[in-house]
Amino acid sequence: MRHTTTDTDIDRGDWPDAVTPWGDAAWRTAAEAFTAEGLAAHGLRPAGKRTARLRPWSVLVRIPTDDGSRVWFKANPPASRFEAGLALVLDRRVPGRVLRPLAVDAGRGWSLLPDGGPVLADVLAGADAGEATRVWEEILPLYAQVQQTLTGHTAELTAAGLPEARTAALPALFERLLAENAVHLDTAERARLEAARPLIEGASAELAALGIADTLDHSDLQDAQILRPEPGRYTFFDWGDSSVTHPFCSLLVTSRIFRRRHGDATLPRLRDAYLEPWTGPGRTPAELRRGLDLALRLAALTRAVAWGRLFPGNAEAGAAPGERPAAARWLLRVLDATRR
């Protein structure tokens, strides 16, 4: 759904009634001042009509500039406000793998970002399984290297506000999610989840024993969250769902989406490409694959908590009318035995 004002084209997508700060004229004035000041610091000025993409989880404004390029203003809601400050840490620690912000207001959760080129989803539109597999085999080792670099800097990540879902704390997180989502579960589902407690505890303990430290997990790693400005070069962005947890949790969304589009046949190649940088003394490929299987189950918990914090107590939490909230649906996926 779109409508146009004199200087901004409004895109509300499937959320025509979503309440966002955009409706507050004072907020828009402040955001425009932040944008103008951020651009001026780089010798730029806004030029031309903007497009505001309004969603329950963010306000994103595309702004043409007087040099013929474009920049992006992003405002996060309170639950993912950390993304603005996190951008500064990521640019400092893994430069070149993330967007370098032009300006940041961490307190308000505002970022002004450069255009990073085409989204990978557009680049791969129409690609067959072979081509998609080849590209992801390039991407996943690079992403693993980002995670490894950040392993020693988790204190900086959490100081920026990044939530924690530490591997050792996942059983406690499971209990919290079970309590928070009880109203959305029927009797049989609650019983199955309660019976899964030993499974969750055992999986968390075994995964921790693998000896790979917690680090940054994007939590929504897919081709819509990666930019590909040129062949072989990839930029990771959109960190609003992320947390500090076991790194292997990152492949849950990647695997699910790849399977849906291209089937299972080449998924082992993707997973081996991701795991290869984690090999080392005392870790066999079989142990790493076993760890990944455990993480893919437990990652449903981190996905559930991401949805829950973005939509606390909100029936619209990623659900169609009459459908249970996404947090409850993700919680139930810890029971899924399919882990290839």
mmCIF file of C-alpha atoms in Angstrom, residues 69-307:
data_model
loop_
_atom_site.group_PDB
_atom_site.id
_atom_site.type_symbol
_atom_site.label_atom_id
_atom_site.label_comp_id
_atom_site.label_asym_id
_atom_site.label_seq_id
_atom_site.Cartn_x
_atom_site.Cartn_y
_atom_site.Cartn_z
ATOM 1 C CA SER A 69 23.511 8.727 -5.084
ATOM 2 C CA ARG A 70 21.134 7.863 -2.237
ATOM 3 C CA VAL A 71 21.340 7.229 1.478
ATOM 4 C CA TRP A 72 19.069 5.521 3.976
ATOM 5 C CA PHE A 73 17.697 6.831 7.266
ATOM 6 C CA LYS A 74 16.680 4.042 9.652
ATOM 7 C CA ALA A 75 14.806 4.362 12.937
ATOM 8 C CA ASN A 76 14.516 1.284 15.135
ATOM 9 C CA PRO A 77 11.842 0.757 17.793
ATOM 10 C CA PRO A 78 12.920 0.490 21.461
ATOM 11 C CA ALA A 79 13.408 -3.306 21.331
ATOM 12 C CA SER A 80 15.999 -3.069 18.544
ATOM 13 C CA ARG A 81 17.292 0.440 19.239
ATOM 14 C CA PHE A 82 20.678 -1.134 19.883
ATOM 15 C CA GLU A 83 21.205 -1.580 16.141
ATOM 16 C CA ALA A 84 22.328 2.024 15.700
ATOM 17 C CA GLY A 85 25.098 1.809 18.298
ATOM 18 C CA LEU A 86 25.979 -1.715 17.211
ATOM 19 C CA ALA A 87 26.711 -0.359 13.728
ATOM 20 C CA LEU A 88 29.607 1.667 15.146
ATOM 21 C CA VAL A 89 31.104 -1.355 16.921
ATOM 22 C CA LEU A 90 30.797 -3.525 13.822
ATOM 23 C CA ASP A 91 32.380 -0.919 11.581
ATOM 24 C CA ARG A 92 35.274 -0.630 14.024
ATOM 25 C CA ARG A 93 35.818 -4.376 14.430
ATOM 26 C CA VAL A 94 34.888 -5.820 11.019
ATOM 27 C CA PRO A 95 35.292 -2.915 8.577
ATOM 28 C CA GLY A 96 34.368 -3.704 5.014
ATOM 29 C CA ARG A 97 31.961 -6.489 6.003
ATOM 30 C CA VAL A 98 29.269 -4.096 7.222
ATOM 31 C CA LEU A 99 27.942 -0.710 6.204
ATOM 32 C CA ARG A 100 29.901 2.247 7.595
ATOM 33 C CA PRO A 101 27.272 4.626 8.999
ATOM 34 C CA LEU A 102 27.349 8.254 7.927
ATOM 35 C CA ALA A 103 25.761 9.298 11.221
ATOM 36 C CA VAL A 104 24.361 7.585 14.305
ATOM 37 C CA ASP A 105 22.169 8.672 17.208
ATOM 38 C CA ALA A 106 22.412 5.598 19.431
ATOM 39 C CA GLY A 107 20.104 7.032 22.084
ATOM 40 C CA ARG A 108 17.245 7.413 19.637
ATOM 41 C CA GLY A 109 18.112 4.355 17.559
ATOM 42 C CA TRP A 110 18.682 6.388 14.399
ATOM 43 C CA SER A 111 21.194 5.614 11.671
ATOM 44 C CA LEU A 112 22.102 7.284 8.399
ATOM 45 C CA LEU A 113 23.588 4.693 6.082
ATOM 46 C CA PRO A 114 25.173 4.789 2.630
ATOM 47 C CA ASP A 115 23.758 2.843 -0.253
ATOM 48 C CA GLY A 116 25.599 -0.469 -0.314
ATOM 49 C CA GLY A 117 24.608 -1.672 -3.763
ATOM 50 C CA PRO A 118 22.086 -4.309 -4.803
ATOM 51 C CA VAL A 119 20.552 -6.707 -2.327
ATOM 52 C CA LEU A 120 21.651 -10.293 -2.871
ATOM 53 C CA ALA A 121 18.026 -11.375 -3.224
ATOM 54 C CA ASP A 122 17.771 -9.262 -6.373
ATOM 55 C CA VAL A 123 21.103 -10.512 -7.699
ATOM 56 C CA LEU A 124 20.012 -14.132 -7.248
ATOM 57 C CA ALA A 125 16.459 -13.658 -8.513
ATOM 58 C CA GLY A 126 15.812 -16.565 -10.869
ATOM 59 C CA ALA A 127 19.093 -18.322 -10.013
ATOM 60 C CA ASP A 128 19.040 -22.106 -9.955
ATOM 61 C CA ALA A 129 20.220 -24.217 -7.023
ATOM 62 C CA GLY A 130 23.720 -24.549 -8.445
ATOM 63 C CA GLU A 131 24.327 -20.829 -8.782
ATOM 64 C CA ALA A 132 22.736 -20.039 -5.394
ATOM 65 C CA THR A 133 24.876 -22.722 -3.761
ATOM 66 C CA ARG A 134 28.064 -21.354 -5.297
ATOM 67 C CA VAL A 135 27.329 -17.851 -4.025
ATOM 68 C CA TRP A 136 26.446 -19.014 -0.525
ATOM 69 C CA GLU A 137 29.633 -21.101 -0.425
ATOM 70 C CA GLU A 138 31.470 -17.790 -0.867
ATOM 71 C CA ILE A 139 29.398 -15.933 1.711
ATOM 72 C CA LEU A 140 29.272 -18.318 4.655
ATOM 73 C CA PRO A 141 33.033 -18.555 5.358
ATOM 74 C CA LEU A 142 33.176 -14.739 5.284
ATOM 75 C CA TYR A 143 30.312 -14.536 7.748
ATOM 76 C CA ALA A 144 32.010 -17.113 10.002
ATOM 77 C CA GLN A 145 35.156 -14.979 9.962
ATOM 78 C CA VAL A 146 33.098 -11.964 11.096
ATOM 79 C CA GLN A 147 31.782 -14.015 13.997
ATOM 80 C CA GLN A 148 35.257 -15.242 14.910
ATOM 81 C CA THR A 149 36.666 -11.715 14.880
ATOM 82 C CA LEU A 150 33.913 -10.561 17.223
ATOM 83 C CA THR A 151 34.353 -13.431 19.684
ATOM 84 C CA GLY A 152 36.782 -11.390 21.742
ATOM 85 C CA HIS A 153 34.644 -8.259 21.662
ATOM 86 C CA THR A 154 31.294 -9.411 23.039
ATOM 87 C CA ALA A 155 31.613 -6.948 25.929
ATOM 88 C CA GLU A 156 31.553 -4.118 23.373
ATOM 89 C CA LEU A 157 28.554 -5.665 21.651
ATOM 90 C CA THR A 158 26.542 -5.959 24.843
ATOM 91 C CA ALA A 159 27.625 -2.487 25.979
ATOM 92 C CA ALA A 160 26.001 -1.216 22.777
ATOM 93 C CA GLY A 161 22.778 -2.894 23.951
ATOM 94 C CA LEU A 162 22.931 -6.152 22.003
ATOM 95 C CA PRO A 163 20.766 -8.754 23.816
ATOM 96 C CA GLU A 164 22.335 -11.929 25.160
ATOM 97 C CA ALA A 165 21.116 -15.501 24.725
ATOM 98 C CA ARG A 166 24.222 -17.296 25.933
ATOM 99 C CA THR A 167 24.472 -20.989 25.153
ATOM 100 C CA ALA A 168 24.574 -21.954 28.823
ATOM 101 C CA ALA A 169 21.472 -19.835 29.510
ATOM 102 C CA LEU A 170 19.284 -21.328 26.755
ATOM 103 C CA PRO A 171 17.432 -23.734 29.099
ATOM 104 C CA ALA A 172 16.408 -20.744 31.255
ATOM 105 C CA LEU A 173 15.377 -18.883 28.113
ATOM 106 C CA PHE A 174 13.270 -21.888 27.109
ATOM 107 C CA GLU A 175 11.453 -21.743 30.463
ATOM 108 C CA ARG A 176 10.786 -18.041 30.050
ATOM 109 C CA LEU A 177 9.438 -18.467 26.541
ATOM 110 C CA LEU A 178 7.249 -21.352 27.646
ATOM 111 C CA ALA A 179 5.696 -19.186 30.364
ATOM 112 C CA GLU A 180 5.268 -16.144 28.113
ATOM 113 C CA ASN A 181 3.629 -18.119 25.302
ATOM 114 C CA ALA A 182 1.518 -20.537 27.353
ATOM 115 C CA VAL A 183 -1.688 -18.768 26.394
ATOM 116 C CA HIS A 184 -0.934 -19.406 22.706
ATOM 117 C CA LEU A 185 -0.341 -23.165 23.150
ATOM 118 C CA ASP A 186 -2.905 -25.925 23.492
ATOM 119 C CA THR A 187 -2.683 -28.576 26.212
ATOM 120 C CA ALA A 188 -0.900 -31.131 24.034
ATOM 121 C CA GLU A 189 1.659 -28.607 22.799
ATOM 122 C CA ARG A 190 2.461 -27.456 26.316
ATOM 123 C CA ALA A 191 2.876 -31.064 27.419
ATOM 124 C CA ARG A 192 5.254 -31.809 24.543
ATOM 125 C CA LEU A 193 7.326 -28.730 25.290
ATOM 126 C CA GLU A 194 7.484 -29.492 28.993
ATOM 127 C CA ALA A 195 8.638 -33.017 28.161
ATOM 128 C CA ALA A 196 11.393 -31.499 26.005
ATOM 129 C CA ARG A 197 13.184 -29.921 28.980
ATOM 130 C CA PRO A 198 15.851 -32.671 29.202
ATOM 131 C CA LEU A 199 16.393 -32.406 25.446
ATOM 132 C CA ILE A 200 16.988 -28.646 25.657
ATOM 133 C CA GLU A 201 19.250 -28.942 28.685
ATOM 134 C CA GLY A 202 21.285 -31.738 27.113
ATOM 135 C CA ALA A 203 21.616 -29.945 23.787
ATOM 136 C CA SER A 204 22.774 -26.736 25.472
ATOM 137 C CA ALA A 205 25.339 -28.563 27.595
ATOM 138 C CA GLU A 206 26.692 -30.567 24.669
ATOM 139 C CA LEU A 207 26.903 -27.507 22.433
ATOM 140 C CA ALA A 208 28.741 -25.539 25.129
ATOM 141 C CA ALA A 209 31.179 -28.440 25.557
ATOM 142 C CA LEU A 210 32.223 -28.084 21.918
ATOM 143 C CA GLY A 211 34.345 -25.177 23.124
ATOM 144 C CA ILE A 212 33.278 -22.534 20.591
ATOM 145 C CA ALA A 213 32.625 -19.225 22.327
ATOM 146 C CA ASP A 214 29.421 -17.262 22.036
ATOM 147 C CA THR A 215 29.537 -14.347 19.621
ATOM 148 C CA LEU A 216 27.293 -12.321 17.300
ATOM 149 C CA ASP A 217 24.397 -14.156 15.673
ATOM 150 C CA HIS A 218 22.585 -12.214 12.962
ATOM 151 C CA SER A 219 19.509 -14.426 13.562
ATOM 152 C CA ASP A 220 18.002 -13.597 10.169
ATOM 153 C CA LEU A 221 20.848 -14.381 7.785
ATOM 154 C CA GLN A 222 19.295 -14.551 4.331
ATOM 155 C CA ASP A 223 19.707 -12.977 0.921
ATOM 156 C CA ALA A 224 17.488 -10.011 1.845
ATOM 157 C CA GLN A 225 20.026 -9.007 4.533
ATOM 158 C CA ILE A 226 23.168 -9.149 2.410
ATOM 159 C CA LEU A 227 24.370 -6.621 -0.151
ATOM 160 C CA ARG A 228 26.469 -7.598 -3.143
ATOM 161 C CA PRO A 229 27.982 -4.444 -4.638
ATOM 162 C CA GLU A 230 30.157 -6.495 -6.997
ATOM 163 C CA PRO A 231 30.911 -10.182 -7.650
ATOM 164 C CA GLY A 232 32.665 -11.786 -4.706
ATOM 165 C CA ARG A 233 32.073 -8.837 -2.372
ATOM 166 C CA TYR A 234 29.370 -9.085 0.301
ATOM 167 C CA THR A 235 28.151 -6.731 3.023
ATOM 168 C CA PHE A 236 26.028 -7.879 5.962
ATOM 169 C CA PHE A 237 23.343 -5.544 7.280
ATOM 170 C CA ASP A 238 20.056 -5.309 9.188
ATOM 171 C CA TRP A 239 21.102 -6.476 12.676
ATOM 172 C CA GLY A 240 17.848 -5.748 14.547
ATOM 173 C CA ASP A 241 17.168 -9.426 15.370
ATOM 174 C CA SER A 242 20.692 -10.232 16.466
ATOM 175 C CA SER A 243 22.053 -11.356 19.826
ATOM 176 C CA VAL A 244 25.117 -12.835 21.496
ATOM 177 C CA THR A 245 24.693 -16.595 21.448
ATOM 178 C CA HIS A 246 26.289 -19.651 19.892
ATOM 179 C CA PRO A 247 27.509 -18.706 16.397
ATOM 180 C CA PHE A 248 26.087 -21.827 14.759
ATOM 181 C CA CYS A 249 22.544 -20.616 15.485
ATOM 182 C CA SER A 250 22.954 -18.284 12.515
ATOM 183 C CA LEU A 251 22.298 -21.039 9.976
ATOM 184 C CA LEU A 252 18.709 -21.748 11.020
ATOM 185 C CA VAL A 253 17.049 -19.096 8.850
ATOM 186 C CA THR A 254 19.626 -19.523 6.080
ATOM 187 C CA SER A 255 18.920 -23.254 5.857
ATOM 188 C CA ARG A 256 15.157 -22.933 6.073
ATOM 189 C CA ILE A 257 14.925 -20.376 3.281
ATOM 190 C CA PHE A 258 17.450 -22.161 1.059
ATOM 191 C CA ARG A 259 15.568 -25.446 1.502
ATOM 192 C CA ARG A 260 12.260 -23.810 0.612
ATOM 193 C CA ARG A 261 13.674 -22.323 -2.592
ATOM 194 C CA HIS A 262 16.133 -24.954 -3.771
ATOM 195 C CA GLY A 263 15.522 -28.174 -1.854
ATOM 196 C CA ASP A 264 17.864 -30.199 0.347
ATOM 197 C CA ALA A 265 20.381 -31.546 -2.137
ATOM 198 C CA THR A 266 23.129 -28.937 -1.728
ATOM 199 C CA LEU A 267 22.489 -27.915 1.879
ATOM 200 C CA PRO A 268 25.376 -30.113 3.145
ATOM 201 C CA ARG A 269 27.730 -28.094 0.928
ATOM 202 C CA LEU A 270 26.553 -24.840 2.477
ATOM 203 C CA ARG A 271 26.915 -26.161 5.993
ATOM 204 C CA ASP A 272 30.393 -27.537 5.313
ATOM 205 C CA ALA A 273 31.396 -24.176 3.823
ATOM 206 C CA TYR A 274 30.271 -22.454 7.014
ATOM 207 C CA LEU A 275 31.896 -24.991 9.351
ATOM 208 C CA GLU A 276 35.274 -25.114 7.617
ATOM 209 C CA PRO A 277 36.618 -21.932 9.327
ATOM 210 C CA TRP A 278 35.710 -23.440 12.703
ATOM 211 C CA THR A 279 37.906 -26.511 12.284
ATOM 212 C CA GLY A 280 40.974 -26.729 14.449
ATOM 213 C CA PRO A 281 42.818 -28.858 16.983
ATOM 214 C CA GLY A 282 40.434 -31.045 18.912
ATOM 215 C CA ARG A 283 37.438 -30.467 16.622
ATOM 216 C CA THR A 284 36.597 -33.051 14.005
ATOM 217 C CA PRO A 285 34.207 -32.376 11.113
ATOM 218 C CA ALA A 286 31.787 -34.879 12.648
ATOM 219 C CA GLU A 287 31.808 -32.996 15.963
ATOM 220 C CA LEU A 288 31.202 -29.701 14.197
ATOM 221 C CA ARG A 289 28.278 -31.134 12.223
ATOM 222 C CA ARG A 290 26.826 -32.534 15.433
ATOM 223 C CA GLY A 291 27.214 -29.113 17.053
ATOM 224 C CA LEU A 292 25.464 -27.484 14.129
ATOM 225 C CA ASP A 293 22.547 -29.914 14.447
ATOM 226 C CA LEU A 294 22.191 -28.988 18.122
ATOM 227 C CA ALA A 295 22.418 -25.269 17.365
ATOM 228 C CA LEU A 296 19.771 -25.482 14.651
ATOM 229 C CA ARG A 297 17.318 -26.816 17.235
ATOM 230 C CA LEU A 298 18.237 -24.289 19.922
ATOM 231 C CA ALA A 299 18.219 -21.370 17.465
ATOM 232 C CA ALA A 300 14.425 -21.584 17.414
ATOM 233 C CA LEU A 301 14.612 -20.117 20.927
ATOM 234 C CA THR A 302 16.642 -17.092 19.845
ATOM 235 C CA ARG A 303 14.240 -16.503 16.962
ATOM 236 C CA ALA A 304 11.291 -16.728 19.348
ATOM 237 C CA VAL A 305 12.797 -14.217 21.737
ATOM 238 C CA ALA A 306 13.614 -11.804 18.880
ATOM 239 C CA TRP A 307 9.961 -11.777 17.804
#
